[in-house]
Amino acid sequence: MQRQHSLPPHRLICDLPTRWNSTLHMVERLVEQRWAVSNYLLEHSARGTQGADLGYFSAEQWQQMRQLCQVLAPFEQATRFVSRDNACLSDVIPLVFLLKRTLDGLLEEGDVPEEEEEESRPRRQAEGAEEEMVPDEEDEGEEDWVPAQHGEQGTCHPTTPAIVRGWEGTEQGQVEPDDLLHLEGSQEEVGRGHLFYMAAHMQTCLRSDPRVCSIKDREDYWVATLLDPRYKGKVGEFLVPSQRERRMGQLRKALCSKLVEAFPQSDTSQASTTPHTQQRRGPSSSSSSKGGDLMGVWKSFFEPQRPAAGPVSTQSHHQQRVEHMVADYMGSVSVQDAIRPDDDPMHYWVSRLDQWPELAQYALEVLACPPASVLSERVFSAAGGVVTEKRTRLSTGSVDKLTFIKMNEAWISGDIQVPIADSRD
């Protein structure tokens, strides 16, 4: 059947309870093999193979599966993006914002374009099974769906109470999922309603999820996004327009405060100011040591006393220096144009260690933090491959070293040669 419909020879996939994206992959593979699966179900149901009716998927159900893939695909892409080896903490806030924008586009569109090949592709059907492919149009649940006030006439969209009541009823087992998705109207109108329904629910989850809300409230994520040269000019778009200017000022102050806290004051600046202060007070101390020199005591008496001027001015100078570094980084438009979205921000900051030493060191430390625990899970998986049933006598140190080599083999040069073992007794 796959060869007859020019489909790739792929097997169907079963989902795993511990992996949410496995359900998406299962539905995607099912949609890919739609015609082979439909013909198989129809033929075996008509023949009554083994005395069991395998049933079939209606056209409305296939449309729901395609729309489900369209709604969940952005979340799968975001998961893969933050699971990369070079993913940074600065990728989290932009991904949350872009996920919301993608769902907004689905809500505005409210439709999935039908494939042109759907009408032209030949379908093999068993005798007497053609009528079974026509979905039943007499469905209930009209009160949960109302015609749209804007847009095309007759377009169906779910009301907000219907969405909340539907999902709460499904979780409590009071309402069947199929009953929630029954709409009246043409197939195109029903498709718009299903897509709007799923996209609205996912957008509500994205907006109300406590983990996502805590991420948007944490200052560390925003500072990391500001330190990424790919996003520094786009941070304002992630903020509410009425609070954009105020929040940007707060983020800059927070970055300066973190820099001053990370680099309180270098020893070189203290060493350079201390001799200057001692040199300024040197003549007075030496002249006062001469007990019989009245004029020396007279001059030292009228000299201005500024014992705390050195440290205060040094601290103020250090604060201004940090603020100038942040302002120069935020205002460097030419560098922002040079970096591409797929470039590694770590390379950017390594090349700026001489220009902005404190800022570059702090940025490297912040951006080195991974946004997900996937890398840690990969380390445990690599350690599980080192210790096997036939290799159980390795010491803890040997396991750590072998795991380190395994996880960093991409950084090991191929020119390194293994030392030859000494064969002498």
Coordinates of C-alpha atoms in Angstrom, one line a residue:
M1 CA 0.0 0.0 0.0
Q2 CA 2.9 2.4 0.7
R3 CA 4.4 1.8 -2.7
Q4 CA 1.0 2.2 -4.4
H5 CA 0.5 5.6 -2.9
S6 CA 4.2 6.6 -3.3
L7 CA 4.6 6.9 0.5
P8 CA 7.9 6.5 2.3
P9 CA 8.4 3.0 3.7
H10 CA 8.2 4.1 7.3
R11 CA 6.7 2.1 10.2
L12 CA 4.1 3.4 12.6
I13 CA 5.4 4.7 15.9
C14 CA 4.0 4.0 19.4
D15 CA 4.2 6.8 22.0
L16 CA 5.9 6.6 25.4
P17 CA 4.2 7.8 28.5
T18 CA 7.4 9.5 29.8
R19 CA 8.0 11.5 26.6
W20 CA 5.3 14.0 25.5
N21 CA 6.9 14.5 22.1
S22 CA 6.6 10.8 21.3
T23 CA 2.8 11.3 21.0
L24 CA 3.5 14.1 18.5
H25 CA 5.8 11.9 16.5
M26 CA 3.2 9.1 16.5
V27 CA 0.5 11.4 15.2
E28 CA 2.8 12.8 12.6
R29 CA 3.7 9.4 11.3
L30 CA 0.1 8.4 11.2
V31 CA -0.8 11.5 9.2
E32 CA 2.1 10.8 6.8
Q33 CA 0.8 7.2 6.2
R34 CA -2.8 8.3 6.1
W35 CA -3.7 6.7 2.8
A36 CA -2.0 3.4 3.5
V37 CA -3.6 3.2 7.0
S38 CA -7.1 4.2 5.7
N39 CA -7.0 1.6 3.0
Y40 CA -5.8 -1.1 5.3
L41 CA -8.5 -0.4 7.9
L42 CA -11.2 -0.3 5.3
E43 CA -10.2 -3.5 3.6
H44 CA -9.8 -5.5 6.8
S45 CA -13.0 -4.0 8.3
A46 CA -15.0 -4.9 5.2
R47 CA -13.6 -8.5 5.1
G48 CA -14.2 -8.9 8.8
T49 CA -10.7 -10.2 9.4
Q50 CA -10.6 -12.4 12.5
G51 CA -14.2 -11.5 13.2
A52 CA -13.2 -8.0 14.4
D53 CA -14.2 -4.6 13.1
L54 CA -11.1 -2.4 13.0
G55 CA -13.1 0.7 12.3
Y56 CA -11.8 3.8 10.4
F57 CA -10.7 7.4 10.9
S58 CA -13.2 9.9 9.5
A59 CA -12.1 12.9 7.4
E60 CA -12.8 15.2 10.4
Q61 CA -10.5 13.1 12.6
W62 CA -7.7 13.2 10.1
Q63 CA -8.1 17.0 10.0
Q64 CA -7.9 17.2 13.7
M65 CA -4.7 15.2 13.7
R66 CA -3.1 17.5 11.2
Q67 CA -4.1 20.5 13.2
L68 CA -2.8 18.9 16.4
C69 CA 0.6 18.5 14.7
Q70 CA 0.5 22.1 13.6
V71 CA -0.2 23.4 17.1
L72 CA 2.4 21.1 18.9
A73 CA 5.2 21.4 16.3
P74 CA 6.4 24.8 17.6
F75 CA 6.8 23.3 21.1
E76 CA 8.8 20.4 19.7
Q77 CA 11.1 22.8 17.9
A78 CA 11.5 24.9 21.0
T79 CA 12.4 21.8 23.0
R80 CA 15.0 20.8 20.4
F81 CA 16.4 24.3 20.3
V82 CA 17.1 24.6 24.1
S83 CA 18.5 21.0 24.1
R84 CA 21.4 21.8 21.8
D85 CA 25.0 21.5 23.1
N86 CA 25.6 25.3 22.6
A87 CA 22.2 26.5 23.9
C88 CA 22.4 29.4 26.3
L89 CA 20.3 30.8 29.1
S90 CA 19.5 33.8 26.9
D91 CA 17.4 31.6 24.5
V92 CA 14.6 31.1 27.0
I93 CA 12.8 34.5 27.0
P94 CA 12.9 34.9 23.2
L95 CA 11.5 31.3 22.8
V96 CA 8.6 32.0 25.2
F97 CA 7.8 35.2 23.3
L98 CA 8.0 33.6 19.9
L99 CA 5.8 30.6 21.0
K100 CA 3.2 33.1 22.0
R101 CA 3.5 34.9 18.7
T102 CA 3.2 31.6 16.8
L103 CA 0.0 30.7 18.7
D104 CA -1.4 34.2 18.0
G105 CA -0.9 33.6 14.3
L106 CA -2.8 30.3 14.6
L107 CA -5.6 32.0 16.4
E108 CA -5.8 34.7 13.7
E109 CA -5.6 32.2 10.9
G110 CA -7.9 29.7 12.4
D111 CA -7.5 27.3 9.5
V112 CA -5.2 24.6 8.2
P113 CA -4.8 24.7 4.4
E114 CA -6.0 21.5 2.9
E115 CA -3.5 19.5 0.8
E116 CA -4.3 19.7 -2.9
E117 CA -3.3 16.1 -3.3
E118 CA -6.1 15.1 -1.0
E119 CA -8.7 15.3 -3.7
S120 CA -6.5 14.0 -6.5
R121 CA -4.9 11.0 -4.8
P122 CA -6.7 7.8 -5.6
R123 CA -8.1 5.8 -2.7
R124 CA -8.6 2.1 -2.6
Q125 CA -11.8 1.2 -0.8
A126 CA -13.6 -2.0 -0.2
E127 CA -17.0 -2.7 -1.6
G128 CA -19.7 -1.1 0.4
A129 CA -17.2 0.9 2.4
E130 CA -17.5 4.2 0.5
E131 CA -20.5 5.3 2.6
E132 CA -18.5 4.8 5.8
M133 CA -16.0 7.4 4.8
V134 CA -18.6 10.2 5.0
P135 CA -18.6 11.6 8.5
D136 CA -21.9 12.1 10.3
E137 CA -22.9 15.7 10.2
E138 CA -25.6 15.4 12.9
D139 CA -23.6 16.3 15.9
E140 CA -24.6 17.9 19.1
G141 CA -22.9 20.6 21.2
E142 CA -24.1 23.6 19.3
E143 CA -24.4 25.7 22.4
D144 CA -20.6 25.7 22.9
W145 CA -19.9 27.2 19.5
V146 CA -21.2 30.4 18.2
P147 CA -20.7 32.1 14.8
A148 CA -17.9 34.6 14.7
Q149 CA -18.8 38.3 14.8
H150 CA -15.9 39.2 12.6
G151 CA -14.5 37.7 9.5
E152 CA -16.2 35.3 7.1
Q153 CA -19.9 34.6 7.7
G154 CA -20.6 31.2 9.3
T155 CA -17.1 30.8 10.7
C156 CA -17.3 28.9 14.0
H157 CA -15.2 29.8 17.0
P158 CA -15.5 28.4 20.5
T159 CA -16.5 30.8 23.2
T160 CA -14.3 31.2 26.3
P161 CA -16.7 29.5 28.7
A162 CA -16.9 26.6 26.3
I163 CA -13.2 26.2 26.3
V164 CA -12.9 26.3 30.1
R165 CA -16.0 24.1 30.6
G166 CA -14.9 21.6 28.0
W167 CA -11.4 21.0 29.3
E168 CA -12.5 20.9 32.9
G169 CA -15.1 18.4 32.0
T170 CA -12.6 16.3 30.1
E171 CA -10.2 16.2 33.1
Q172 CA -13.0 15.1 35.5
G173 CA -14.3 12.4 33.1
Q174 CA -17.7 14.1 32.7
V175 CA -17.4 15.0 29.0
E176 CA -16.0 12.8 26.2
P177 CA -13.2 14.4 24.1
D178 CA -15.1 13.6 20.9
D179 CA -18.2 15.5 22.1
L180 CA -16.1 18.6 22.6
L181 CA -15.0 18.8 19.0
H182 CA -18.4 18.2 17.3
L183 CA -19.3 21.2 15.2
E184 CA -22.0 21.9 12.7
G185 CA -21.2 23.4 9.3
S186 CA -18.9 22.8 6.4
Q187 CA -15.6 21.0 6.8
E188 CA -13.7 24.2 6.4
E189 CA -15.7 25.9 9.2
V190 CA -15.2 22.8 11.5
G191 CA -11.5 23.0 10.8
R192 CA -11.3 26.6 11.8
G193 CA -13.0 25.8 15.1
H194 CA -10.8 22.9 16.0
L195 CA -7.6 24.8 15.3
F196 CA -8.8 27.8 17.2
Y197 CA -9.8 25.5 20.1
M198 CA -6.4 23.8 20.4
A199 CA -4.4 26.9 19.9
A200 CA -6.4 28.9 22.5
H201 CA -5.9 26.1 25.0
M202 CA -2.2 25.9 24.5
Q203 CA -1.9 29.7 24.7
T204 CA -3.8 29.6 28.0
C205 CA -1.4 27.0 29.3
L206 CA 1.6 29.0 28.2
R207 CA 0.3 32.1 29.9
S208 CA -0.7 30.5 33.2
D209 CA 2.0 27.8 33.6
P210 CA 3.8 28.6 37.0
R211 CA 7.2 27.6 35.7
V212 CA 6.9 29.9 32.6
C213 CA 5.6 32.7 34.8
S214 CA 8.5 32.3 37.3
I215 CA 11.0 32.5 34.3
K216 CA 9.5 35.7 33.1
D217 CA 9.7 37.2 36.6
R218 CA 13.4 36.3 37.3
E219 CA 15.9 39.0 36.5
D220 CA 18.7 36.5 35.7
Y221 CA 17.0 35.4 32.5
W222 CA 16.4 39.0 31.3
V223 CA 20.0 40.0 32.1
A224 CA 21.3 36.9 30.2
T225 CA 19.1 37.9 27.2
L226 CA 20.5 41.4 27.4
L227 CA 24.0 40.0 27.3
D228 CA 23.4 38.0 24.2
P229 CA 24.4 40.2 21.2
R230 CA 21.8 38.5 19.1
Y231 CA 18.9 39.6 21.3
K232 CA 20.1 42.9 22.9
G233 CA 18.3 45.0 20.2
K234 CA 15.2 42.9 20.5
V235 CA 14.7 42.8 24.3
G236 CA 12.3 45.8 24.1
E237 CA 9.9 43.8 21.9
F238 CA 9.5 41.2 24.7
L239 CA 8.2 43.9 27.1
V240 CA 4.9 45.6 27.4
P241 CA 5.0 48.8 25.3
S242 CA 3.8 51.0 28.2
Q243 CA 6.6 49.7 30.5
R244 CA 9.3 49.2 27.9
E245 CA 11.4 52.3 28.7
R246 CA 11.2 51.8 32.5
R247 CA 12.0 48.1 32.3
M248 CA 15.0 48.6 30.0
G249 CA 16.4 51.1 32.5
Q250 CA 15.9 48.7 35.3
L251 CA 17.6 45.9 33.4
R252 CA 20.6 48.1 32.6
K253 CA 20.9 49.1 36.3
A254 CA 20.6 45.5 37.3
L255 CA 23.4 44.5 34.9
C256 CA 25.6 47.3 36.3
S257 CA 24.9 46.2 39.9
K258 CA 25.7 42.6 39.1
L259 CA 29.0 43.7 37.4
V260 CA 30.0 45.8 40.5
E261 CA 29.1 42.9 42.7
A262 CA 31.1 40.4 40.6
F263 CA 34.1 42.7 40.3
P264 CA 34.0 45.0 43.4
Q265 CA 37.3 46.8 42.7
S266 CA 40.5 45.6 41.1
D267 CA 43.7 45.5 43.1
T268 CA 45.5 47.6 40.4
S269 CA 43.1 50.6 40.9
Q270 CA 43.7 50.4 44.7
A271 CA 47.4 50.2 44.3
S272 CA 47.5 53.1 41.9
T273 CA 45.6 55.4 44.2
T274 CA 47.2 54.5 47.5
P275 CA 50.7 55.7 46.6
H276 CA 49.2 58.9 45.3
T277 CA 47.4 59.5 48.6
Q278 CA 50.5 58.8 50.6
Q279 CA 52.6 61.0 48.3
R280 CA 50.2 63.8 48.8
R281 CA 50.4 63.5 52.6
G282 CA 54.1 62.7 52.7
P283 CA 55.5 66.3 53.2
S284 CA 53.2 67.0 56.1
S285 CA 54.1 63.8 58.0
S286 CA 57.8 64.3 57.4
S287 CA 57.7 67.9 58.4
S288 CA 55.7 67.2 61.5
S289 CA 58.2 64.6 62.6
K290 CA 60.7 67.4 63.0
G291 CA 59.8 68.7 66.4
G292 CA 61.8 71.9 66.2
D293 CA 60.5 73.0 62.7
L294 CA 57.7 75.5 63.5
M295 CA 57.1 76.4 59.9
G296 CA 56.6 72.8 58.9
V297 CA 53.9 72.4 61.6
W298 CA 52.4 75.7 60.4
K299 CA 52.1 74.5 56.8
S300 CA 50.7 71.1 57.8
F301 CA 48.1 72.8 60.0
F302 CA 46.7 74.7 57.1
E303 CA 46.8 71.8 54.6
P304 CA 43.3 70.5 53.5
Q305 CA 42.5 67.3 55.3
R306 CA 41.0 64.7 52.8
P307 CA 41.7 61.3 54.3
A308 CA 38.6 59.6 52.7
A309 CA 38.8 61.3 49.3
G310 CA 40.8 58.5 47.7
P311 CA 38.6 55.5 48.3
V312 CA 35.3 57.3 47.6
S313 CA 36.6 58.7 44.3
T314 CA 37.9 55.3 43.4
Q315 CA 34.6 53.6 44.0
S316 CA 32.8 56.3 42.0
H317 CA 35.3 55.9 39.2
H318 CA 34.8 52.1 39.1
Q319 CA 31.0 52.5 39.0
Q320 CA 31.2 55.0 36.2
R321 CA 33.6 52.7 34.3
V322 CA 31.1 49.8 34.6
E323 CA 28.3 52.0 33.4
H324 CA 30.3 53.2 30.4
M325 CA 31.1 49.6 29.4
V326 CA 27.4 48.7 29.5
A327 CA 26.5 51.8 27.5
D328 CA 29.2 51.1 24.9
Y329 CA 27.9 47.5 24.5
M330 CA 24.3 48.6 24.2
G331 CA 25.2 51.3 21.7
S332 CA 27.5 49.3 19.4
V333 CA 25.1 49.0 16.4
S334 CA 27.8 48.0 14.0
V335 CA 28.7 44.9 16.0
Q336 CA 25.1 43.9 16.3
D337 CA 24.7 44.0 12.5
A338 CA 27.8 41.8 12.1
I339 CA 26.5 38.9 14.2
R340 CA 24.0 36.4 12.7
P341 CA 21.2 34.6 14.5
D342 CA 23.0 31.3 14.2
D343 CA 26.4 32.6 15.5
D344 CA 27.7 31.5 18.9
P345 CA 27.6 34.5 21.3
M346 CA 30.5 33.0 23.3
H347 CA 32.8 33.7 20.3
Y348 CA 31.6 37.3 20.4
W349 CA 32.5 37.8 24.0
V350 CA 35.9 36.0 23.7
S351 CA 36.9 38.6 21.1
R352 CA 35.8 41.4 23.5
L353 CA 37.8 40.5 26.5
D354 CA 40.3 43.2 25.8
Q355 CA 37.7 45.9 25.0
W356 CA 35.3 45.2 28.0
P357 CA 37.2 42.8 30.3
E358 CA 34.8 42.7 33.3
L359 CA 31.7 42.7 31.1
A360 CA 33.0 40.0 28.8
Q361 CA 34.0 37.7 31.7
Y362 CA 30.6 38.1 33.4
A363 CA 28.8 37.5 30.0
L364 CA 30.8 34.3 29.4
E365 CA 29.9 33.1 32.9
V366 CA 26.2 33.8 32.5
L367 CA 25.8 32.5 29.0
A368 CA 27.7 29.3 29.8
C369 CA 24.7 28.2 31.9
P370 CA 22.5 25.7 29.9
P371 CA 18.8 26.5 29.7
A372 CA 17.7 22.8 30.3
S373 CA 18.8 19.7 32.2
V374 CA 19.3 17.8 29.0
L375 CA 23.1 18.0 29.1
S376 CA 23.1 16.6 32.6
E377 CA 20.9 13.7 31.5
R378 CA 23.3 13.0 28.7
V379 CA 26.2 12.9 31.1
F380 CA 24.4 10.2 33.2
S381 CA 23.6 8.3 30.0
A382 CA 27.2 8.4 28.9
A383 CA 28.3 7.1 32.3
G384 CA 25.8 4.3 32.0
G385 CA 27.5 3.3 28.7
V386 CA 30.9 3.2 30.4
V387 CA 29.8 1.0 33.3
T388 CA 28.2 -2.2 31.9
E389 CA 27.6 -5.7 33.1
K390 CA 31.0 -6.8 31.8
R391 CA 32.8 -3.7 33.0
T392 CA 31.9 -3.3 36.7
R393 CA 35.3 -3.2 38.3
L394 CA 36.2 0.4 37.3
S395 CA 37.0 2.8 40.0
T396 CA 35.0 6.0 40.5
G397 CA 37.9 8.1 39.3
S398 CA 38.2 6.0 36.1
V399 CA 34.5 6.3 35.4
D400 CA 34.7 10.1 35.8
K401 CA 37.6 10.4 33.5
L402 CA 36.1 8.2 30.8
T403 CA 32.8 10.0 31.0
F404 CA 34.6 13.4 30.7
I405 CA 36.5 12.2 27.6
K406 CA 33.2 10.9 26.1
M407 CA 31.4 14.1 26.7
N408 CA 34.2 16.3 25.4
E409 CA 35.5 14.2 22.5
A410 CA 34.4 16.8 20.0
W411 CA 36.9 19.2 21.6
I412 CA 39.8 16.8 21.5
S413 CA 42.1 17.3 18.6
G414 CA 42.7 14.4 16.2
D415 CA 46.5 15.0 16.2
I416 CA 46.8 13.7 19.8
Q417 CA 48.5 10.3 19.8
V418 CA 48.1 7.7 22.5
P419 CA 51.4 7.2 24.4
I420 CA 53.1 3.9 23.8
A421 CA 53.0 1.7 26.9
D422 CA 56.4 1.0 28.4
S423 CA 57.2 -2.7 27.8
R424 CA 60.2 -2.8 30.1
D425 CA 59.9 -4.9 33.3

